[in-house]
Structure formats: structure tokens, C-alpha cells
Amino acid sequence: SPVAAPHPIGLRPRVAVLREQGVNSQREMAAAFDLAGFDAFDVHMTDLVTGRHRLADFQALVACGGFSFGDVLGGGTGWARSILFNGALAEQFSIFFTRADTLALGICNGCQMLSQLKTLIPGAGSWPRFLRNRSAQYEARFSQVEVAASPSVFLGSMAGWRLPIAVAHGEGRIDFAAGNVADPASALPALRF
């Protein structure tokens, strides 16, 4: 059975299912959030730029996966810079992330993008950056993860579960290099291989 979203009965929080050029799986993501009790909205980045949608109207956002801008600048980099270098967009995201009633999720390329927005996200100072795989190849494999105890609203009640997941990326190596994070030991994992 679907996991119920933490909200009062009868209310369905609004989630912006974010996408950009080269992003995919937004329909599947919207369907998953719908089953979990949210009202999902397809929000292209141009919708935020033109004012058709505003992040202020949502309680959640999910940045979908794929290859935004073909990953020409690196995984999620073009997408992140389209936000960081646009003052109005950067302000929308910053305000969204500082609100106490929101949550955000980044999947694949969306996670790479969000990791580069850490200057806009309170408490994200220990987030890593994602580097090219050591093999210098796009890698796809089937893995198993264990859910760690954490305050995650998505995984908090699943501590100890072991889950099979598909992993496919060209830039999935996590980097906590000196100067990249204030204190690497302060990073709180939600999943581990």
C-alpha cells in the first residue's frame, strides 16, 4: 500500500514536479506523488521564469532525473546555473527552501542539480558534489541499499529496510573533498550501500 503523506485528512499538499530540457520521468514521478497523497503539477523551468507557476504556491518540489542540457557542463550543472544566474529564480528557490512548511527531493540529475544549489538551501553546507565516475564511463548496475536511521520524511520510518535499486549515472562519485564541506562528519546519510 502507498505510504501516506504527513498532512491533515482531506488536504493534498501541492508538489511541483520540476523539469528542464533533457529531463525525463516526470509523469511517473507525478503519478507516484499522486498515489502518496499529493496534488502533482508538471512545472517546466520556463513556467517559473514566465510566472505561470511560482514556488510560493507549492509545499513540495521534486527535481526529476535525466540529462538536463545534455549534461554538457556536468551532471545538473546547466540546470543549477539557470537558477543561480537568474536573480528572480534564485530568490524563488531561496524563499522556498527557507520556509518551514516545504520539502524537496532530487532524483538522479535533479539531485546533482540540487547539490549545486546548496548556497540557497539552509543546512546544506555539508552536501557533497558529484564527480565523474572513476571509470570515466557511464555506469549502470543493480545495487542494494540499507535505509539508515535519519529524520528523513521519506525514509525515516523505514530504518533497517534493504531495498534493491537501479543505479545509472556518469557522474555519481560523491566528493567530500577539503573545502567542499564545512565538516564531512556532519553529513547525515539516509541510505548506504
Tab-separated table of C-alpha atoms in Angstrom, residues 4-185:
chain	number	residue	atom	x	y	z
A	4	ALA	CA	0.548	8.287	3.296
A	5	ALA	CA	1.935	11.801	3.136
A	6	PRO	CA	2.041	13.589	6.524
A	7	HIS	CA	-0.858	16.030	6.136
A	8	PRO	CA	-4.355	16.583	7.562
A	9	ILE	CA	-7.128	14.380	6.168
A	10	GLY	CA	-8.696	15.883	3.080
A	11	LEU	CA	-5.751	18.134	2.220
A	12	ARG	CA	-3.373	17.221	-0.548
A	13	PRO	CA	-0.135	19.235	-0.492
A	14	ARG	CA	0.867	20.665	-3.866
A	15	VAL	CA	4.108	19.326	-5.330
A	16	ALA	CA	5.904	20.937	-8.259
A	17	VAL	CA	7.349	18.174	-10.432
A	18	LEU	CA	10.234	20.187	-11.883
A	19	ARG	CA	11.781	19.547	-15.245
A	20	GLU	CA	14.107	21.199	-17.689
A	21	GLN	CA	15.357	20.474	-21.180
A	22	GLY	CA	16.604	16.862	-21.231
A	23	VAL	CA	14.823	15.791	-18.041
A	24	ASN	CA	12.587	12.722	-18.116
A	25	SER	CA	10.312	10.517	-15.972
A	26	GLN	CA	8.248	13.487	-14.794
A	27	ARG	CA	4.971	11.650	-15.491
A	28	GLU	CA	5.974	8.635	-13.426
A	29	MET	CA	7.117	10.957	-10.627
A	30	ALA	CA	3.817	12.850	-10.696
A	31	ALA	CA	1.915	9.550	-10.547
A	32	ALA	CA	3.980	8.392	-7.547
A	33	PHE	CA	3.332	11.634	-5.661
A	34	ASP	CA	-0.357	11.450	-6.549
A	35	LEU	CA	-0.536	7.946	-5.040
A	36	ALA	CA	1.259	9.237	-1.935
A	37	GLY	CA	-1.439	11.862	-1.354
A	38	PHE	CA	-0.119	14.951	-3.135
A	39	ASP	CA	-1.540	17.089	-5.935
A	40	ALA	CA	1.229	16.905	-8.534
A	41	PHE	CA	1.822	19.684	-11.079
A	42	ASP	CA	4.072	19.472	-14.125
A	43	VAL	CA	6.293	22.556	-13.809
A	44	HIS	CA	8.844	23.300	-16.510
A	45	MET	CA	11.503	25.830	-15.560
A	46	THR	CA	10.068	28.227	-18.160
A	47	ASP	CA	6.830	28.171	-16.121
A	48	LEU	CA	8.764	29.637	-13.184
A	49	VAL	CA	10.587	32.154	-15.368
A	50	THR	CA	7.377	33.438	-17.008
A	51	GLY	CA	5.257	33.367	-13.854
A	52	ARG	CA	2.824	30.638	-14.979
A	53	HIS	CA	3.796	28.898	-11.732
A	54	ARG	CA	5.504	30.184	-8.570
A	55	LEU	CA	7.258	28.039	-5.990
A	56	ALA	CA	5.396	30.010	-3.325
A	57	ASP	CA	2.260	28.095	-4.355
A	58	PHE	CA	3.767	24.678	-3.530
A	59	GLN	CA	4.612	22.776	-0.350
A	60	ALA	CA	6.989	20.374	-2.108
A	61	LEU	CA	9.190	20.154	-5.153
A	62	VAL	CA	10.825	17.235	-6.838
A	63	ALA	CA	13.571	17.705	-9.421
A	64	CYS	CA	13.408	14.791	-11.854
A	65	GLY	CA	16.221	12.861	-13.489
A	66	GLY	CA	17.639	12.669	-16.970
A	67	PHE	CA	20.291	14.747	-18.665
A	68	SER	CA	19.403	18.422	-18.262
A	69	PHE	CA	21.038	20.464	-21.004
A	70	GLY	CA	22.677	17.220	-22.153
A	71	ASP	CA	24.962	17.397	-19.080
A	72	VAL	CA	27.307	19.412	-21.299
A	73	LEU	CA	28.631	21.352	-18.287
A	74	GLY	CA	28.400	18.331	-15.987
A	75	GLY	CA	25.568	16.488	-14.255
A	76	GLY	CA	22.909	19.032	-13.264
A	77	THR	CA	25.271	21.981	-13.696
A	78	GLY	CA	23.421	23.735	-16.520
A	79	TRP	CA	20.137	23.373	-14.648
A	80	ALA	CA	21.630	24.698	-11.410
A	81	ARG	CA	23.254	27.646	-13.164
A	82	SER	CA	19.974	28.521	-14.908
A	83	ILE	CA	18.639	29.090	-11.382
A	84	LEU	CA	21.704	30.619	-9.735
A	85	PHE	CA	22.355	33.101	-12.563
A	86	ASN	CA	18.735	34.297	-12.731
A	87	GLY	CA	18.110	36.585	-9.750
A	88	ALA	CA	14.332	36.103	-9.735
A	89	LEU	CA	14.617	32.297	-9.916
A	90	ALA	CA	17.347	32.181	-7.281
A	91	GLU	CA	15.115	34.242	-4.988
A	92	GLN	CA	12.110	31.934	-5.558
A	93	PHE	CA	14.188	28.870	-4.716
A	94	SER	CA	15.852	30.528	-1.721
A	95	ILE	CA	12.493	31.566	-0.254
A	96	PHE	CA	11.064	28.086	-0.889
A	97	PHE	CA	13.984	26.403	0.891
A	98	THR	CA	13.790	28.719	3.921
A	99	ARG	CA	10.074	28.086	4.514
A	100	ALA	CA	9.297	25.700	7.372
A	101	ASP	CA	6.409	24.010	5.520
A	102	THR	CA	8.268	22.617	2.491
A	103	LEU	CA	10.185	19.561	1.405
A	104	ALA	CA	12.332	18.863	-1.640
A	105	LEU	CA	13.562	15.758	-3.393
A	106	GLY	CA	16.133	15.445	-6.156
A	107	ILE	CA	16.261	12.318	-8.294
A	108	CYS	CA	19.330	11.500	-10.402
A	109	ASN	CA	20.078	14.667	-12.409
A	110	GLY	CA	17.750	16.577	-10.081
A	111	CYS	CA	19.888	15.523	-7.104
A	112	GLN	CA	23.028	16.662	-8.922
A	113	MET	CA	21.298	19.986	-9.608
A	114	LEU	CA	20.092	20.473	-6.021
A	115	SER	CA	23.570	19.709	-4.670
A	116	GLN	CA	24.798	22.740	-6.604
A	117	LEU	CA	22.121	24.979	-5.082
A	118	LYS	CA	23.463	24.494	-1.558
A	119	THR	CA	24.176	28.235	-1.227
A	120	LEU	CA	20.378	28.724	-1.372
A	121	ILE	CA	19.495	25.856	0.986
A	122	PRO	CA	19.846	26.334	4.749
A	123	GLY	CA	21.750	23.447	6.348
A	124	ALA	CA	23.179	22.174	3.052
A	125	GLY	CA	26.762	23.225	3.782
A	126	SER	CA	27.903	19.610	4.234
A	127	TRP	CA	26.359	18.396	0.989
A	128	PRO	CA	28.817	16.794	-1.424
A	129	ARG	CA	29.292	17.463	-5.083
A	130	PHE	CA	29.083	14.750	-7.709
A	131	LEU	CA	32.118	13.999	-9.848
A	132	ARG	CA	32.744	11.875	-12.928
A	133	ASN	CA	32.934	8.165	-12.146
A	134	ARG	CA	36.466	6.861	-11.586
A	135	SER	CA	35.963	4.566	-14.577
A	136	ALA	CA	35.286	7.644	-16.753
A	137	GLN	CA	32.319	5.665	-18.083
A	138	TYR	CA	28.562	5.874	-17.793
A	139	GLU	CA	27.764	3.109	-15.304
A	140	ALA	CA	24.512	1.211	-14.870
A	141	ARG	CA	24.077	-1.540	-12.313
A	142	PHE	CA	21.670	-3.068	-9.875
A	143	SER	CA	22.510	-2.319	-6.222
A	144	GLN	CA	21.119	-2.930	-2.777
A	145	VAL	CA	20.893	-0.204	-0.148
A	146	GLU	CA	20.001	-0.196	3.514
A	147	VAL	CA	17.909	2.624	4.929
A	148	ALA	CA	19.767	4.309	7.798
A	149	ALA	CA	18.078	5.887	10.798
A	150	SER	CA	17.506	9.538	9.904
A	151	PRO	CA	14.976	12.355	10.227
A	152	SER	CA	14.065	11.955	6.522
A	153	VAL	CA	10.329	12.442	5.929
A	154	PHE	CA	10.638	9.989	3.045
A	155	LEU	CA	12.673	7.249	4.728
A	156	GLY	CA	12.569	7.881	8.499
A	157	SER	CA	10.050	5.117	9.236
A	158	MET	CA	11.930	2.603	7.062
A	159	ALA	CA	15.199	2.352	9.053
A	160	GLY	CA	16.771	-1.071	8.545
A	161	TRP	CA	14.929	-1.869	5.324
A	162	ARG	CA	17.024	-3.229	2.471
A	163	LEU	CA	15.950	-2.087	-0.956
A	164	PRO	CA	17.063	-3.035	-4.464
A	165	ILE	CA	17.677	-0.020	-6.682
A	166	ALA	CA	18.903	0.612	-10.189
A	167	VAL	CA	21.888	2.953	-10.423
A	168	ALA	CA	22.758	4.628	-13.728
A	169	HIS	CA	24.993	7.681	-13.987
A	170	GLY	CA	28.105	9.186	-15.463
A	171	GLU	CA	28.788	11.494	-12.522
A	172	GLY	CA	27.827	9.642	-9.380
A	173	ARG	CA	31.036	9.747	-7.365
A	174	ILE	CA	30.408	11.683	-4.172
A	175	ASP	CA	33.103	14.188	-3.246
A	176	PHE	CA	33.535	15.473	0.305
A	177	ALA	CA	36.942	16.974	-0.544
A	178	ALA	CA	38.542	19.561	1.733
A	179	GLY	CA	36.979	22.924	1.131
A	180	ASN	CA	33.842	21.331	-0.318
A	181	VAL	CA	32.101	20.928	3.036
A	182	ALA	CA	32.465	22.589	6.393
A	183	ASP	CA	32.596	19.248	8.252
A	184	PRO	CA	32.254	15.968	6.293
A	185	ALA	CA	31.475	14.125	9.550
